[in-house]
mmCIF file of N, CA and C in Angstrom:
data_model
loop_
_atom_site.group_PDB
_atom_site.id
_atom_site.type_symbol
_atom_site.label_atom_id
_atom_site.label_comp_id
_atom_site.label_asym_id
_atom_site.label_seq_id
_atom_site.Cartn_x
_atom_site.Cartn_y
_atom_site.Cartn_z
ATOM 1 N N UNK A 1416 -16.435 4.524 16.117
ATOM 2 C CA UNK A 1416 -15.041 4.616 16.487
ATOM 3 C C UNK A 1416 -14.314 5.365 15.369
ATOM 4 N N UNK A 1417 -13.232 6.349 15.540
ATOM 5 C CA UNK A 1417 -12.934 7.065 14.748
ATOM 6 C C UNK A 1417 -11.866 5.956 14.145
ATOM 7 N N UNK A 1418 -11.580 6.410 12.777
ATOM 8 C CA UNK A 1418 -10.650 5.446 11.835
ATOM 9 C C UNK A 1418 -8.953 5.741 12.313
ATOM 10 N N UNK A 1419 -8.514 6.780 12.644
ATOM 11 C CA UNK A 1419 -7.443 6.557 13.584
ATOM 12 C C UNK A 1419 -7.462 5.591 14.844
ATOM 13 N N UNK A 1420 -8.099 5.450 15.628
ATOM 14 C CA UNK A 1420 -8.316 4.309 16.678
ATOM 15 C C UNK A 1420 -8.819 3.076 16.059
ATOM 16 N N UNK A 1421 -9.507 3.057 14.934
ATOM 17 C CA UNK A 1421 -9.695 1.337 14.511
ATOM 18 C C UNK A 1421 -8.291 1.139 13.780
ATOM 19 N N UNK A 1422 -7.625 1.788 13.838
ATOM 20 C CA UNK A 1422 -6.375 1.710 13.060
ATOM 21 C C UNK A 1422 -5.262 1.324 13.801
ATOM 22 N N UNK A 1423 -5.059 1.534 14.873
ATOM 23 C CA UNK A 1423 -4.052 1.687 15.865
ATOM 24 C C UNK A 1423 -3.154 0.638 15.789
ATOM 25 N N UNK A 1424 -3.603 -0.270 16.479
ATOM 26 C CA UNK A 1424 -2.929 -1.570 16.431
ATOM 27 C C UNK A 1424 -2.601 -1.666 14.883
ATOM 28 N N UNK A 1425 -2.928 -1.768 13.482
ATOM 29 C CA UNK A 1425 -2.068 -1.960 12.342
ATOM 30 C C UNK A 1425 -1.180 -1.091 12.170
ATOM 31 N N UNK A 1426 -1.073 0.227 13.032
ATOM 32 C CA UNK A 1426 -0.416 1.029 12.160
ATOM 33 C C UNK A 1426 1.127 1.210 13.519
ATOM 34 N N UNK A 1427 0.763 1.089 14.504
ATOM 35 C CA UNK A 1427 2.347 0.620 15.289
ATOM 36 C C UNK A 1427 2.951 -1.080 15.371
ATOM 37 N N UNK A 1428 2.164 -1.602 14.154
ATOM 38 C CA UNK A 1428 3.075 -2.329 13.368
ATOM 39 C C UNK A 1428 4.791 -2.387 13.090
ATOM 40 N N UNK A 1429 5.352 -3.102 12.565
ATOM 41 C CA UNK A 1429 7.384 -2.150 12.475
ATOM 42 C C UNK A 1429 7.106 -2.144 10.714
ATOM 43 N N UNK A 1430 6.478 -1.525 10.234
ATOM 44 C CA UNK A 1430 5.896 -1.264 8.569
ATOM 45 C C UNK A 1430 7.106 0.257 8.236
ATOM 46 N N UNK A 1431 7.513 0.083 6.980
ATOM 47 C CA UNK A 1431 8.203 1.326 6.456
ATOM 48 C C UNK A 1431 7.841 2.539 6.810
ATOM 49 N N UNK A 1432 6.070 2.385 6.316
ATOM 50 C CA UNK A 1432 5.456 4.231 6.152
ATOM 51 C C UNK A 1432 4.489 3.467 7.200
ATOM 52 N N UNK A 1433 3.898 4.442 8.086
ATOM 53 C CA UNK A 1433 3.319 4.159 8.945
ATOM 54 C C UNK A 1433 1.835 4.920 8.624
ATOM 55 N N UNK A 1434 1.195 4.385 7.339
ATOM 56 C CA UNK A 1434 0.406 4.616 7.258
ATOM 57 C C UNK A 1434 -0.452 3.885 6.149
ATOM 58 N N UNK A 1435 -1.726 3.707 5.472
ATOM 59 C CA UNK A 1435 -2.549 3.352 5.075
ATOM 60 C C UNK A 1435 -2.327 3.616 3.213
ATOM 61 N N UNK A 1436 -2.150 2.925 2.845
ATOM 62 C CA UNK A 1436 -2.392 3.406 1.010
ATOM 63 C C UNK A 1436 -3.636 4.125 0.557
ATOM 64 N N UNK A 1437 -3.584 4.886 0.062
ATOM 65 C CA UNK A 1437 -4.675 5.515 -0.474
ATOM 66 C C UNK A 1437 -5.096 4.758 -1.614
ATOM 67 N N UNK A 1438 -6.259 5.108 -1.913
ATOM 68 C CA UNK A 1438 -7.141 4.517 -3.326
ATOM 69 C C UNK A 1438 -6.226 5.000 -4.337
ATOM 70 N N UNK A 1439 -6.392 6.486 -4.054
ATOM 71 C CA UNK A 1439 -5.743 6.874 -5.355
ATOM 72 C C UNK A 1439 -4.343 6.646 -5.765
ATOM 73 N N UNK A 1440 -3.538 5.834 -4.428
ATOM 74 C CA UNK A 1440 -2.131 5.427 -5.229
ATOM 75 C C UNK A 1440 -2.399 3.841 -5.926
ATOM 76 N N UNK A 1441 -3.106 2.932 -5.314
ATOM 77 C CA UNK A 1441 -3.830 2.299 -6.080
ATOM 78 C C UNK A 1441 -4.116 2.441 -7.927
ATOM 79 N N UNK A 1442 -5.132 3.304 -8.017
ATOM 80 C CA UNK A 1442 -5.583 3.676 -8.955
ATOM 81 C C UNK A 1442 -3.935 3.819 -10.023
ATOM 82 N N UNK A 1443 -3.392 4.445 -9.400
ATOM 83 C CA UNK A 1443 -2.201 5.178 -10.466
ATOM 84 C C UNK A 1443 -1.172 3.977 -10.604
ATOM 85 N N UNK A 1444 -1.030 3.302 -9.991
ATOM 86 C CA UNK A 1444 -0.030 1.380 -9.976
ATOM 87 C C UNK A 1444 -0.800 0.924 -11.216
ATOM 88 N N UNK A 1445 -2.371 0.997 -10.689
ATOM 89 C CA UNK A 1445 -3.175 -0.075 -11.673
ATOM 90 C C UNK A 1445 -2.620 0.537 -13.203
ATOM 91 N N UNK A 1446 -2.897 2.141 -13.521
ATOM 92 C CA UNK A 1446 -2.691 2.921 -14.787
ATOM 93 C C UNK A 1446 -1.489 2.802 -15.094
ATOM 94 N N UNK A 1447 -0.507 2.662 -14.381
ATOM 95 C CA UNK A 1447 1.187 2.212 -14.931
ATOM 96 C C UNK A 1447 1.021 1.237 -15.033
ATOM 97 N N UNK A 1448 0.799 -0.278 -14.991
ATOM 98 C CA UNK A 1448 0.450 -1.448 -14.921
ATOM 99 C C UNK A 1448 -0.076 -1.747 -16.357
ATOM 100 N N UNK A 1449 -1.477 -0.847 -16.629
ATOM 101 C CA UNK A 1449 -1.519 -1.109 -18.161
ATOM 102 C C UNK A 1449 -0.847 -0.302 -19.224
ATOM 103 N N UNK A 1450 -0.004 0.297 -18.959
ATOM 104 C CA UNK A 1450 0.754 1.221 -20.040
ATOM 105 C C UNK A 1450 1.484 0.856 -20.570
ATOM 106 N N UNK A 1451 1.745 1.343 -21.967
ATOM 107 C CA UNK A 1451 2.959 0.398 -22.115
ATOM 108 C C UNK A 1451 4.301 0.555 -21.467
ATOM 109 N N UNK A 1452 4.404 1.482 -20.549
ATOM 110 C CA UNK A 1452 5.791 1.911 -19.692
ATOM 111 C C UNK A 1452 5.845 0.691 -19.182
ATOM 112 N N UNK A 1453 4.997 -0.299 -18.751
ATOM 113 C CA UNK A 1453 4.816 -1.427 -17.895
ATOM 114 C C UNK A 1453 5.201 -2.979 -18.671
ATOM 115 N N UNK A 1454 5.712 -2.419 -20.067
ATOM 116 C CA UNK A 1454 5.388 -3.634 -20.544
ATOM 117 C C UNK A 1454 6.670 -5.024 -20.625
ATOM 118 N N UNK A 1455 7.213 -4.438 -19.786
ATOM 119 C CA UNK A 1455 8.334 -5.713 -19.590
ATOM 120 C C UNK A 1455 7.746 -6.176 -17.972
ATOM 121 N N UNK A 1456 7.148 -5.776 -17.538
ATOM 122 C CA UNK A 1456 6.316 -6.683 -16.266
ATOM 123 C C UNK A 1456 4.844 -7.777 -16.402
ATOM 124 N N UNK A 1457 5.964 -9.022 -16.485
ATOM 125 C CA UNK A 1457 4.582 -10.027 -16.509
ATOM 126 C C UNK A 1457 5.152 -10.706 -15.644
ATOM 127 N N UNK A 1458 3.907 -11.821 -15.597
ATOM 128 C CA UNK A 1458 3.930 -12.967 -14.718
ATOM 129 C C UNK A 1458 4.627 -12.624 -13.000
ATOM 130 N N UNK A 1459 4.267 -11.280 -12.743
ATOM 131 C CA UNK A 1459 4.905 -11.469 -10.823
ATOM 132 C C UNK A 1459 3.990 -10.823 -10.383
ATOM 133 N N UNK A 1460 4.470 -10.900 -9.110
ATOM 134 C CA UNK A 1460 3.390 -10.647 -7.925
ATOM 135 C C UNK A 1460 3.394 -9.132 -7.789
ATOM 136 N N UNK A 1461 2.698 -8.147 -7.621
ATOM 137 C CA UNK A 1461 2.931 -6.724 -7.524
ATOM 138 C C UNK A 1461 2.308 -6.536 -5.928
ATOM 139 N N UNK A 1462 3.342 -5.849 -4.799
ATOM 140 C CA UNK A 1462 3.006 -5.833 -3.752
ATOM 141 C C UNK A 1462 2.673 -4.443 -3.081
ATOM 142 N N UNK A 1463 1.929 -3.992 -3.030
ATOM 143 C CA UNK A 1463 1.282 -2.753 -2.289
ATOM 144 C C UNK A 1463 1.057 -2.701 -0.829
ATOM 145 N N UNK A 1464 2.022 -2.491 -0.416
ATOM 146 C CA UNK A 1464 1.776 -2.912 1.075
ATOM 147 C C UNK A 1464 2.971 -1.504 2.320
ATOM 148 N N UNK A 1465 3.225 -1.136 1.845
ATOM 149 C CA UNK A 1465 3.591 0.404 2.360
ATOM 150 C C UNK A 1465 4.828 -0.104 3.613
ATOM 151 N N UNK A 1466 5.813 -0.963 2.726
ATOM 152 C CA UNK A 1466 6.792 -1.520 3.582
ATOM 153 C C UNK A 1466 6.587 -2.857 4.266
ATOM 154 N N UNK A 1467 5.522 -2.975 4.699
ATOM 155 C CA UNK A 1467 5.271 -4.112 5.705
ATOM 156 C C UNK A 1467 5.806 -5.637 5.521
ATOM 157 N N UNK A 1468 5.683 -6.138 4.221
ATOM 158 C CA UNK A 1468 6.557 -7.481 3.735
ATOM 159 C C UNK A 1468 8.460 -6.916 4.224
ATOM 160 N N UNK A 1469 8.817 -5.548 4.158
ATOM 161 C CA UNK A 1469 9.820 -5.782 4.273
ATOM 162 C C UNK A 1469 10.748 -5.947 5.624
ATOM 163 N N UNK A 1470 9.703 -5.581 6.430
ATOM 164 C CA UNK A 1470 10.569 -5.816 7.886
ATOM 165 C C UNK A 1470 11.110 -6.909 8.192
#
């Protein structure tokens, strides 16, 4: 089954971006995360989720 059709149903969801996170934005959260640009963020929850908590 192509990954657009196993997708379907999550992605006409009511989500901000109507689409899937990539690894690589992943990757680049995690690298701000340990930097010190990051360093007044402790102890919370960090949510990657491409709108969807906010509907």
């Amino acid at each position: 089954m192509p990954r657009r059709c196993a997708l379907r149903p999550y992605n006409a969801g009511p989500a901000a971006v109507k689409r899937l996170l990539e690894p690589s934005e992943v990757v680049a959260y995690v690298a701000f995360l340990c930097s010190e640009a990051a360093g007044g963020i402790t102890g919370s929850a960090q949510v990657m989720d491409c709108g969807w908590t906010a509907r």
